[in-house]
Coordinates of C-alpha atoms in Angstrom, one line a residue:
X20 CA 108.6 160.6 129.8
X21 CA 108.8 158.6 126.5
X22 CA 106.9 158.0 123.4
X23 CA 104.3 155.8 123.6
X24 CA 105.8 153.0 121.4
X25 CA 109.2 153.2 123.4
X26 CA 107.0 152.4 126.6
X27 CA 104.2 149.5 125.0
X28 CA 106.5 146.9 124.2
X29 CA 103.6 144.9 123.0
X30 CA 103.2 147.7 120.2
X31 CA 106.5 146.7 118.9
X32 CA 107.2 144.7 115.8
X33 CA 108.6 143.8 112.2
X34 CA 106.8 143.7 108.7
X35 CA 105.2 140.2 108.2
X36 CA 101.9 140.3 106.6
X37 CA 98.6 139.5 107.1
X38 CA 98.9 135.9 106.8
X39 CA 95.5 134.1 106.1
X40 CA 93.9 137.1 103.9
X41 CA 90.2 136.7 103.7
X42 CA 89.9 134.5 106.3
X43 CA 89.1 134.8 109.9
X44 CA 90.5 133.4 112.6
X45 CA 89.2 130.9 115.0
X46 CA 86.9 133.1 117.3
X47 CA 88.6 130.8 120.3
X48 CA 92.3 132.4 118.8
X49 CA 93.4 136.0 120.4
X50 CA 95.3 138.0 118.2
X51 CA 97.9 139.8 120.1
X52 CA 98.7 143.9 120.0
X53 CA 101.7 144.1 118.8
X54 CA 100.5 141.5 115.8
X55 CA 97.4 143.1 114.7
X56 CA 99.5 146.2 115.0
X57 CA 102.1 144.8 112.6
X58 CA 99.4 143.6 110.0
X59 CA 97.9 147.7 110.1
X60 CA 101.2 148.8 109.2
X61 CA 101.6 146.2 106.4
X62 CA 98.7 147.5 104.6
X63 CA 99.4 151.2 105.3
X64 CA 103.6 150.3 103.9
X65 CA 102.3 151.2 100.2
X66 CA 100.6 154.4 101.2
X67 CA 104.6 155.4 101.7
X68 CA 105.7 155.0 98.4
X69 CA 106.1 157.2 96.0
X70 CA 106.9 160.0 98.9
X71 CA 103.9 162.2 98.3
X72 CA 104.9 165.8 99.7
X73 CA 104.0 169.4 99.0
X74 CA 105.2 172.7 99.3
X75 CA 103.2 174.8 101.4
X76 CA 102.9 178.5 103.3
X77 CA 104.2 178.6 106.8
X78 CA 101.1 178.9 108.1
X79 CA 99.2 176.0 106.6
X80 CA 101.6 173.6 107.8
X81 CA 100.4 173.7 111.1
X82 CA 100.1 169.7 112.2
X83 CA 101.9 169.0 109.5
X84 CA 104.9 166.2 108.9
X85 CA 107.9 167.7 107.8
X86 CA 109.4 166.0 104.8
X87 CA 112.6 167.3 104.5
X88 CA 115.4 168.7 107.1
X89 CA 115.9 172.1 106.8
X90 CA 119.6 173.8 107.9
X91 CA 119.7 177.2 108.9
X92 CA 119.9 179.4 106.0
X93 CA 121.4 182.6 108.2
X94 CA 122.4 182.9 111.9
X95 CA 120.3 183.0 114.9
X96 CA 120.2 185.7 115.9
X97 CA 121.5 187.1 112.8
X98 CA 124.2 189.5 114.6
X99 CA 125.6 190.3 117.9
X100 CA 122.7 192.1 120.1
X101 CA 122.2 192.9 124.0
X102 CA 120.4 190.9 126.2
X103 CA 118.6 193.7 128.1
X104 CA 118.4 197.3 128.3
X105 CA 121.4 198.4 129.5
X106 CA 124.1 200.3 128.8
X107 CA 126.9 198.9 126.4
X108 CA 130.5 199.2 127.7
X109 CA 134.4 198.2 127.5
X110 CA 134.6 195.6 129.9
X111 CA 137.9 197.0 130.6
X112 CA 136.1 200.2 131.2
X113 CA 134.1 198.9 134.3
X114 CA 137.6 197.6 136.4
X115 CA 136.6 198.6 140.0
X116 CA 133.8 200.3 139.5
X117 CA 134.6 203.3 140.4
X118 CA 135.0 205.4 138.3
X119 CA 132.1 207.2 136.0
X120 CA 131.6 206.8 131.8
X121 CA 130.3 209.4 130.2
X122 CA 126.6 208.8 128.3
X123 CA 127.0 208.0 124.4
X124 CA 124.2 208.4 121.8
X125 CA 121.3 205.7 122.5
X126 CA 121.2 202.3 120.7
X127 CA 117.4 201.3 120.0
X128 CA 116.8 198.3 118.1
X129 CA 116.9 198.6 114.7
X130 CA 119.3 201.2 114.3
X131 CA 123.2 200.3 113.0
X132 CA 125.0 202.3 116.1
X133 CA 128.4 204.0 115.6
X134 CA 131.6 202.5 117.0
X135 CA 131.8 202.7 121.2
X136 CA 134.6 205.2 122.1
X137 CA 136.5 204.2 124.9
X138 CA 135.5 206.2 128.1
X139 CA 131.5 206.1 127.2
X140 CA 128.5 203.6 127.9
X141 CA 126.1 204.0 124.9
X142 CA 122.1 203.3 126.2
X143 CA 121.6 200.4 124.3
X144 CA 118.0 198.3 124.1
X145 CA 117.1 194.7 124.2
X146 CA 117.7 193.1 121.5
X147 CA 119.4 196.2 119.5
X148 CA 123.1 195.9 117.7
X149 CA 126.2 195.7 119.6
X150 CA 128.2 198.4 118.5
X151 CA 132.0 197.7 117.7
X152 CA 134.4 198.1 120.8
X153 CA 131.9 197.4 123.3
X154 CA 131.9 194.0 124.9
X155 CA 129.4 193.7 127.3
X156 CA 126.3 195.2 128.5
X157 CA 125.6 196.6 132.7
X158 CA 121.6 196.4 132.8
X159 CA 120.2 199.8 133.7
X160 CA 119.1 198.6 137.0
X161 CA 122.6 198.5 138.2
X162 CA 123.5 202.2 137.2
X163 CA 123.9 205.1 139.0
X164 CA 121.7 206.5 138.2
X165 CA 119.2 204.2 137.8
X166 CA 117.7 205.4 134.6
X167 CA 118.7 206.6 131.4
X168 CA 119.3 210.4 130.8
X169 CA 117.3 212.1 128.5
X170 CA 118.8 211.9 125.1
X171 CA 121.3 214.7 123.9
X172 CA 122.4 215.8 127.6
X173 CA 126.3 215.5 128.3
X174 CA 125.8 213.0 131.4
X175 CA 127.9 210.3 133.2
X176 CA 126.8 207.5 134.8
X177 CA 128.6 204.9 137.1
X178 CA 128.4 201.6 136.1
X179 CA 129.6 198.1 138.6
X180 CA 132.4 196.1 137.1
X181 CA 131.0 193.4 134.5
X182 CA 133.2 190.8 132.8
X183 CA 133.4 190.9 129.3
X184 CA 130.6 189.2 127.4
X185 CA 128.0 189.6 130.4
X186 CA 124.4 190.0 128.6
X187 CA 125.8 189.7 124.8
X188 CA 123.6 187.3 122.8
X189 CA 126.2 186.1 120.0
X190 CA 125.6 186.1 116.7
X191 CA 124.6 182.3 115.7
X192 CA 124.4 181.7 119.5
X193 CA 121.3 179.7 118.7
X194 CA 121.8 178.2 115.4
X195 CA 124.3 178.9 113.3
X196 CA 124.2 179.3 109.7
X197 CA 123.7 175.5 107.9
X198 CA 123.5 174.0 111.0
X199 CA 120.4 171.4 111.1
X200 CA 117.1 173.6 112.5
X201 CA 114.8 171.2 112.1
X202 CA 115.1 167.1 111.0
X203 CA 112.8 165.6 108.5
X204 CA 109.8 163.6 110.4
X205 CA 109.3 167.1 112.8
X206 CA 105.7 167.5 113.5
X207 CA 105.0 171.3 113.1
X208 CA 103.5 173.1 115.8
X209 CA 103.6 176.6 117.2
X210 CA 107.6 176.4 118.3
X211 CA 108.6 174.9 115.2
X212 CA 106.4 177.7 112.9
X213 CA 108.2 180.1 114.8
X214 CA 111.8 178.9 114.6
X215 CA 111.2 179.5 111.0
X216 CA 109.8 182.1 110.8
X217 CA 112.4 183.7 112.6
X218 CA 114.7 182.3 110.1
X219 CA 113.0 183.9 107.2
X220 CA 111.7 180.3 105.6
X221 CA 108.5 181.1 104.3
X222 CA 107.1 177.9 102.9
X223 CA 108.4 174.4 103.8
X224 CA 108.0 170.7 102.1
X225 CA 105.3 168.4 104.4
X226 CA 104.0 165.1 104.0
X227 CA 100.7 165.5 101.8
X228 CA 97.6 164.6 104.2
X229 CA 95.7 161.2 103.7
X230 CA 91.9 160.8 103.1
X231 CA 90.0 158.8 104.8
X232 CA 86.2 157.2 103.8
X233 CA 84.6 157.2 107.6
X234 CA 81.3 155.1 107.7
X235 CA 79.3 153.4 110.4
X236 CA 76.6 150.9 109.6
X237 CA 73.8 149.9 111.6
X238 CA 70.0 149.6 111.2
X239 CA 69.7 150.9 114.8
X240 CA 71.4 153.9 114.1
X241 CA 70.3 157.7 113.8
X242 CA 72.0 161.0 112.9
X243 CA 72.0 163.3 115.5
X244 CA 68.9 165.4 115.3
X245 CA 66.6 163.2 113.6
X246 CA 63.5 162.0 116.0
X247 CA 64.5 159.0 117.7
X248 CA 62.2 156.2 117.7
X249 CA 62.2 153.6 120.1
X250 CA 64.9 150.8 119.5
X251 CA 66.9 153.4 118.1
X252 CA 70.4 155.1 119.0
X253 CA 71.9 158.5 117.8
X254 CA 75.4 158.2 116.5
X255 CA 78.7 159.0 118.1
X256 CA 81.2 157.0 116.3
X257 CA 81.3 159.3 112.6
X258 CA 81.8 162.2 115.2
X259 CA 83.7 160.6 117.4
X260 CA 86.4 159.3 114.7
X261 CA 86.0 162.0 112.3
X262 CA 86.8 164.3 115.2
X263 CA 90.0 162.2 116.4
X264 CA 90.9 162.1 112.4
X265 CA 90.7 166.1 112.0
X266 CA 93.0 166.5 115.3
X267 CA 95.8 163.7 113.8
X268 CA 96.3 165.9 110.6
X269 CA 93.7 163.7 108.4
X270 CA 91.0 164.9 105.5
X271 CA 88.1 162.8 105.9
X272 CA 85.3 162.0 104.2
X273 CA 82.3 161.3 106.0
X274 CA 80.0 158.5 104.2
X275 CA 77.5 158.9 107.2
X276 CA 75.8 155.7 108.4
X277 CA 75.3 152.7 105.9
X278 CA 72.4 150.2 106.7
X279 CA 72.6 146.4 107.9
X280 CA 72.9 145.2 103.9
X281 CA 76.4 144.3 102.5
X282 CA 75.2 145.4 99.2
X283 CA 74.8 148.7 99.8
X284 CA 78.3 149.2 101.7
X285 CA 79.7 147.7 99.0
X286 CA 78.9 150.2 96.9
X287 CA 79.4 152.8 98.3
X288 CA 83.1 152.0 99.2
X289 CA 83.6 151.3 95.6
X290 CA 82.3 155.1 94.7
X291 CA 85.4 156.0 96.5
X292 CA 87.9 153.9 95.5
X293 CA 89.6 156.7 93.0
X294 CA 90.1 159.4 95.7
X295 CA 90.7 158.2 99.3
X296 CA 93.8 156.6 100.4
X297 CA 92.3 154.4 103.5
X298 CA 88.8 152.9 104.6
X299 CA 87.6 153.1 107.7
X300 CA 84.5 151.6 109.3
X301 CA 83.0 150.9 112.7
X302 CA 80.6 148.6 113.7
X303 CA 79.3 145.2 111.8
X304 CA 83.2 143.0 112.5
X305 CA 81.2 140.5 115.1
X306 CA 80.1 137.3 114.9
X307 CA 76.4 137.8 114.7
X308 CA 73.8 137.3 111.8
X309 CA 74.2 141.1 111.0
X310 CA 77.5 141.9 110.5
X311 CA 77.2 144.3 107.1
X312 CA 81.3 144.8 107.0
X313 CA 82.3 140.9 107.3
X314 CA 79.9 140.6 104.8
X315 CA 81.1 143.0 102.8
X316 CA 84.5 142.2 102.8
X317 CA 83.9 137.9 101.7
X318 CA 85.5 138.5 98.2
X319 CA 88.4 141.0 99.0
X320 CA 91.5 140.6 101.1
X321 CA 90.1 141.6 104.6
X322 CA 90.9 139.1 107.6
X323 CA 88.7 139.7 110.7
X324 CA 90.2 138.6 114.1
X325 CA 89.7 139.0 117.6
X326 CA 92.4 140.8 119.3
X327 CA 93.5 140.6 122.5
X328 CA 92.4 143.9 123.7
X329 CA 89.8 145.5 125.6
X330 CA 87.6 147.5 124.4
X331 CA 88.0 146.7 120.9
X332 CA 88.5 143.3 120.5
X333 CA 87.0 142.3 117.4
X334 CA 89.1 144.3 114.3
X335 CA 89.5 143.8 110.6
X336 CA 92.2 144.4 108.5
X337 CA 93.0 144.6 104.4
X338 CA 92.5 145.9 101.6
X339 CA 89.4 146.8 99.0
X340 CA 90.0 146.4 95.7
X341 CA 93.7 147.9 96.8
X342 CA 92.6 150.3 99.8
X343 CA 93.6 150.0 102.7
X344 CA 90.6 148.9 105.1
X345 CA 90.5 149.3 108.7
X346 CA 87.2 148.0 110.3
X347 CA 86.5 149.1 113.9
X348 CA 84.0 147.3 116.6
X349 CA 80.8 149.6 116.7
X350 CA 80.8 150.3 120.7
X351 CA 81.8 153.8 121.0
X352 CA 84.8 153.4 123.3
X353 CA 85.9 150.5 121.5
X354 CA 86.2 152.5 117.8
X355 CA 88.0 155.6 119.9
X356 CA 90.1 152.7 121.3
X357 CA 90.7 150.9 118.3
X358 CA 91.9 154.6 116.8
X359 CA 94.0 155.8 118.9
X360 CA 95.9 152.1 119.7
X361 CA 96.4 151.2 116.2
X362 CA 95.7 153.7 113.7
X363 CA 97.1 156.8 115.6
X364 CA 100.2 155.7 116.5
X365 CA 101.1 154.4 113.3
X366 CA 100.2 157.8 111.8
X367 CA 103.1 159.4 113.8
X368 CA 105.3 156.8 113.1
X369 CA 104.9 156.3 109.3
X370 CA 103.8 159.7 108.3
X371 CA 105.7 162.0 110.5
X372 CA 102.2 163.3 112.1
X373 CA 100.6 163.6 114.5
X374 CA 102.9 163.8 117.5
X375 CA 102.4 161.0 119.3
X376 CA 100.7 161.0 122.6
X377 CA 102.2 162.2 126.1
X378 CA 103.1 158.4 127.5
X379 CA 104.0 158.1 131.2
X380 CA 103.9 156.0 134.4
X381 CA 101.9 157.0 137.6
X382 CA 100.3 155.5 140.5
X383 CA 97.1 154.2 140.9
X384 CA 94.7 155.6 143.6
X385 CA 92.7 152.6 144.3
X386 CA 92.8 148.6 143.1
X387 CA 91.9 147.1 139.9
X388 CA 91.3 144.1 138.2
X389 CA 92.2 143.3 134.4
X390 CA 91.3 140.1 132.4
X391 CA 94.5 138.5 132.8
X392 CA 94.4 137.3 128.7
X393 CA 93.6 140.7 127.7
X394 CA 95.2 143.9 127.0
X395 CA 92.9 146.5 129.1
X396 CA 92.7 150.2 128.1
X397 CA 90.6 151.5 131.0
X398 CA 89.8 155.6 130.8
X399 CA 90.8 157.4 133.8
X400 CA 91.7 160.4 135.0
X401 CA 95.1 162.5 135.9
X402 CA 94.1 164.0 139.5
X403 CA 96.4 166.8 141.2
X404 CA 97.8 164.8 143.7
X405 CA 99.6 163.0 140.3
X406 CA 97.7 159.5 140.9
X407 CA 95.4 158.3 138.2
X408 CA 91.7 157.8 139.2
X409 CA 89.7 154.9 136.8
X410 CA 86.5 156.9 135.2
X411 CA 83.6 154.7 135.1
X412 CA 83.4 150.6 134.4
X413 CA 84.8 148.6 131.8
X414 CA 81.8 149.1 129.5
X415 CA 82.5 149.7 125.8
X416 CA 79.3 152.1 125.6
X417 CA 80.5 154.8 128.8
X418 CA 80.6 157.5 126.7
X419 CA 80.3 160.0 129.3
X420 CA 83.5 158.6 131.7
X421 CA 85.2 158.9 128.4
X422 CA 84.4 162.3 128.0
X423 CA 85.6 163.1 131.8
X424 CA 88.5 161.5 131.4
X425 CA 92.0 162.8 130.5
X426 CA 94.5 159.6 130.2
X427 CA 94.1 156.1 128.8
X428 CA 95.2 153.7 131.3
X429 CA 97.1 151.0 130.3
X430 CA 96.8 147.0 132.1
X431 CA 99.0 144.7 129.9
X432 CA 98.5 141.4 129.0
X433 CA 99.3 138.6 131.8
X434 CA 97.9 141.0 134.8
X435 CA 94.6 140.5 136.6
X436 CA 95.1 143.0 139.2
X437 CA 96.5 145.7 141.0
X438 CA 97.2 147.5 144.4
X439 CA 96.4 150.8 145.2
X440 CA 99.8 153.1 144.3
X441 CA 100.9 150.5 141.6
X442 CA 102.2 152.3 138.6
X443 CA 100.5 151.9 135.4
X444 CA 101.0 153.3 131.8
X445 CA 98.9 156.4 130.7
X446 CA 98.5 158.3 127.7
X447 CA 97.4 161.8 127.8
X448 CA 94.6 162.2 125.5

C-alpha cells in the first residue's frame, strides 16, 4: 500500500502559478487535477515561510506535524533486561541439562540485583535487570519445577540447556542513544507519543496549526434546527468541512452561512483578514445569476475554473487581500470532494499533518461507467470479501451513500468504463 500521491499520478506536479489571476476560464476549458492541484499549493507556498512552530506538552501534540527530528537522548531500553519471567542463568551453566542450579534471591523489576554466582539461577521478572554473570534467561515454564519456590527456601531447580543470549533484551536494542527516533515531518499519533514518552521527551517542537474562515452562502439555506420553510434546505457543508478540518489538525472558524449578496461576504471575509491563515468557502463558484463568491472575488486575485473532476468541478483559487482563498462547489459531496482531493492532501504534504489517507488498489464487484473527460470520485464501500461495492449514484447531493461508505473510489481521466473485478484506486476515509 502507498501514499495517496505516490498512486494518483495526476496529483503530481511542479510550482507554476495561477496563471490568468482574476479571470476565469472559458467554461468550454477543463482544468486538469494535477493543475488545479498545483495552483492550491502555489497559494498555500507563503503559509511556509517563516517556519511557524511551537513547543508543546507530549500530550497536546496529538495530530500534530513534527517540526524537528528528534535522536534518542538515552537507550532503548535503557539497560540489559529479561524478556520473560524466567530464571537468569550462565549459559555455560545449562550444558546438557542435566544437572540442577540452586535458587538465588529473586529479581523483580525495579530492583538493581547482585551479581549471579556461578552454580545458581536467580528468579528474575519480565522486564527486570540482568544481573552481571548471567547471560541468558530459561522461562519458568521450562523448569523443573514448573514454578518458582517461595522466596528465602534453599531450593534447586533444573533448567534445559539455553544458548547464551536466549530472552535478553539488550540495552539500546531498539534505539540506541543519538540514533534518529523520529524524522522531522512525523505525524504524531498514539505510537509515536509513546516512543517518547518512553524516552523521557516530555514536550516536542510541531508545526503551529492553521486557521481557517469556513462559510457557506446561499439564500436557500438554513442552520440546522431552525423551522424549515418550504424552498428551503438545512446545511451540511459548515458541518461537513468544519468536521473534516478538526480531524486534519485544523482550528477553524466557522462564519456560518452568508446570504446570496457579494457585499455582505465581502465583509465579512475582510473582518478576518488579521487572524486566519486560509479562506474557505462552499457554494456560489457557478455560472448562474447568483453566484455570491465569483462576485465577491471580481477585484482580488481569485481565478474560477472548471476542473476536470467529478463531483466538484467548478473550484476557485487565490488570494483576498493576501489570504489564501479556496472556494468549493455548494453540493455536499462535491465540497467533501473538493477537501479531501485538494486541500487534504496538500495539508500532509506541506505541513507534515494529517497523515495522509490509506491509498490502495482492489477489485471492483460489479461494472461501471465514468465520463471518459472526467476524473470520477465515486463513494463506495470496502466489503469483507476485499472487493469495493459503489454506494449510491453519481449525484453530488447523496449525502446518505456518503455516510455509508468507507473508501473514495477513484476512475481517472480517459476511462469510461469498467468490468466487474477490475482494480481501481481507493482511499480509506
Amino acid at each position: 500500500m502507498q501514499r495517496q500521491e505516490e498512486q494518483l499520478t495526476g496529483l503530481a506536479g511542479n510550482r507554476s502559478g495561477l496563471g490568468t489571476i482574476g479571470k476565469s476560464l472559458p467554461e468550454h476549458e477543463h482544468r486538469s487535477v494535477s493543475v488545479h492541484r498545483q495552483a492550491i499549493r502555489d497559494v498555500l507556498f507563503p503559509l511556509l515561510t517563516p517556519p511557524r512552530v511551537e513547543r508543546i506538552p507530549l500530550m497536546q501534540a496529538m495530530g500534530r506535524g513534527l517540526a524537528e527530528t528528534i535522536h534518542a537522548p538515552t537507550n532503548l531500553p535503557p539497560f540489559t533486561n529479561s524478556q520473560m519471567d524466567g530464571y537468569a542463568v550462565r549459559s555455560r551453566d545449562t550444558a546438557g541439562g542435566q544437572g540442577g542450579l540452586r535458587v538465588a534471591a529473586p529479581i523483580p523489576a525495579g530492583a538493581v540485583p547482585a551479581p549471579l554466582v556461578g552454580g545458581t539461577a536467580a528468579p528474575i521478572m519480565t522486564g527486570a535487570l540482568i544481573p552481571d554473570g548471567a547471560d541468558a534467561v530459561v522461562p519458568v515454564e521450562r523448569a523443573v519445577p514448573n514454578h518458582f519456590p517461595p522466596p528465602g527456601l534453599d531450593r534447586t531447580v533444573r533448567l534445559p540447556e539455553i544458548a547464551a543470549g536466549t530472552y535478553i533484551r539488550s540495552a539500546g536494542s531498539d534505539i540506541a542513544t543519538g540514533e534518529c527516533a523520529l524524522s522531522a515531518g512525523t505525524v504524531l499519533g498514539p505510537r509515536q507519543l509513546g516512543l517518547l514518552a518512553a524516552l523521557g521527551i516530555t514536550e516536542v517542537v510541531v508545526n503551529q496549526k492553521l486557521t481557517v474562515l469556513l462559510a457557506t452562502t446561499g439564500d436557500e439555506v438554513l442552520e440546522p434546527g431552525e423551522k424549515l420553510a418550504l424552498g428551503k434546505i438545512y446545511d451540511a457543508n459548515n458541518t461537513l468541512l468544519q468536521s473534516s478540518m478538526l480531524q486534519a489538525g485544523l482550528n477553524v472558524i466557522r462564519a456560518g452561512i452568508v446570504k446570496d449578496e457579494p457585499g455582505a461576504l465581502s465583509k465579512l471575509l475582510r473582518s478576518h483578514t488579521a487572524h486566519v491563515d486560509l479562506i474557505v468557502t462552499s457554494g456560489g463558484v457557478s455560472a448562474g445569476a447568483y453566484e455570491p463568491v465569483r462576485q465577491a472575488m471580481i477585484d482580488h486575485d481569485v481565478e474560477f475554473s472548471h476542473v476536470a473532476i467529478q463531483p466538484g468541478g467548478p473550484q476557485g483559487v487565490g488570494t483576498f487581500e493576501g489570504i489564501p482563498v479556496l472556494a468549493f462547489p455548494g453540493n455536499p459531496v462535491s465540497c467533501f470532494v473538493s477537501f479531501e482531493m485538494f486541500l487534504r492532501p496538500l495539508l500532509s504534504e506541506m505541513f507534515a499533518a494529517p497523515t495522509p489517507r490509506l491509498s490502495f488498489r482492489a477489485p471492483l464487484s460489479h461494472p461501471l461507467t465514468s465520463p471518459p473527460k472526467k476524473h470520477q470520485v465515486r463513494r463506495g464501500v470496502l466489503s469483507a470479501d476485499g472487493t469495493i461495492r459503489l454506494e449510491g449514484g453519481e449525484g453530488s447531493h447523496l449525502l446518505g451513500a456518503l455516510a455509508r461508505s468507507n473508501v473514495l473510489v477513484h476512475i481517472p481521466e480517459g476511462i469510461s468504463e469498467l468490468a466487474k473485478g477490475s482494480e481501481v484506486e481507493v482511499w480509506a476515509v
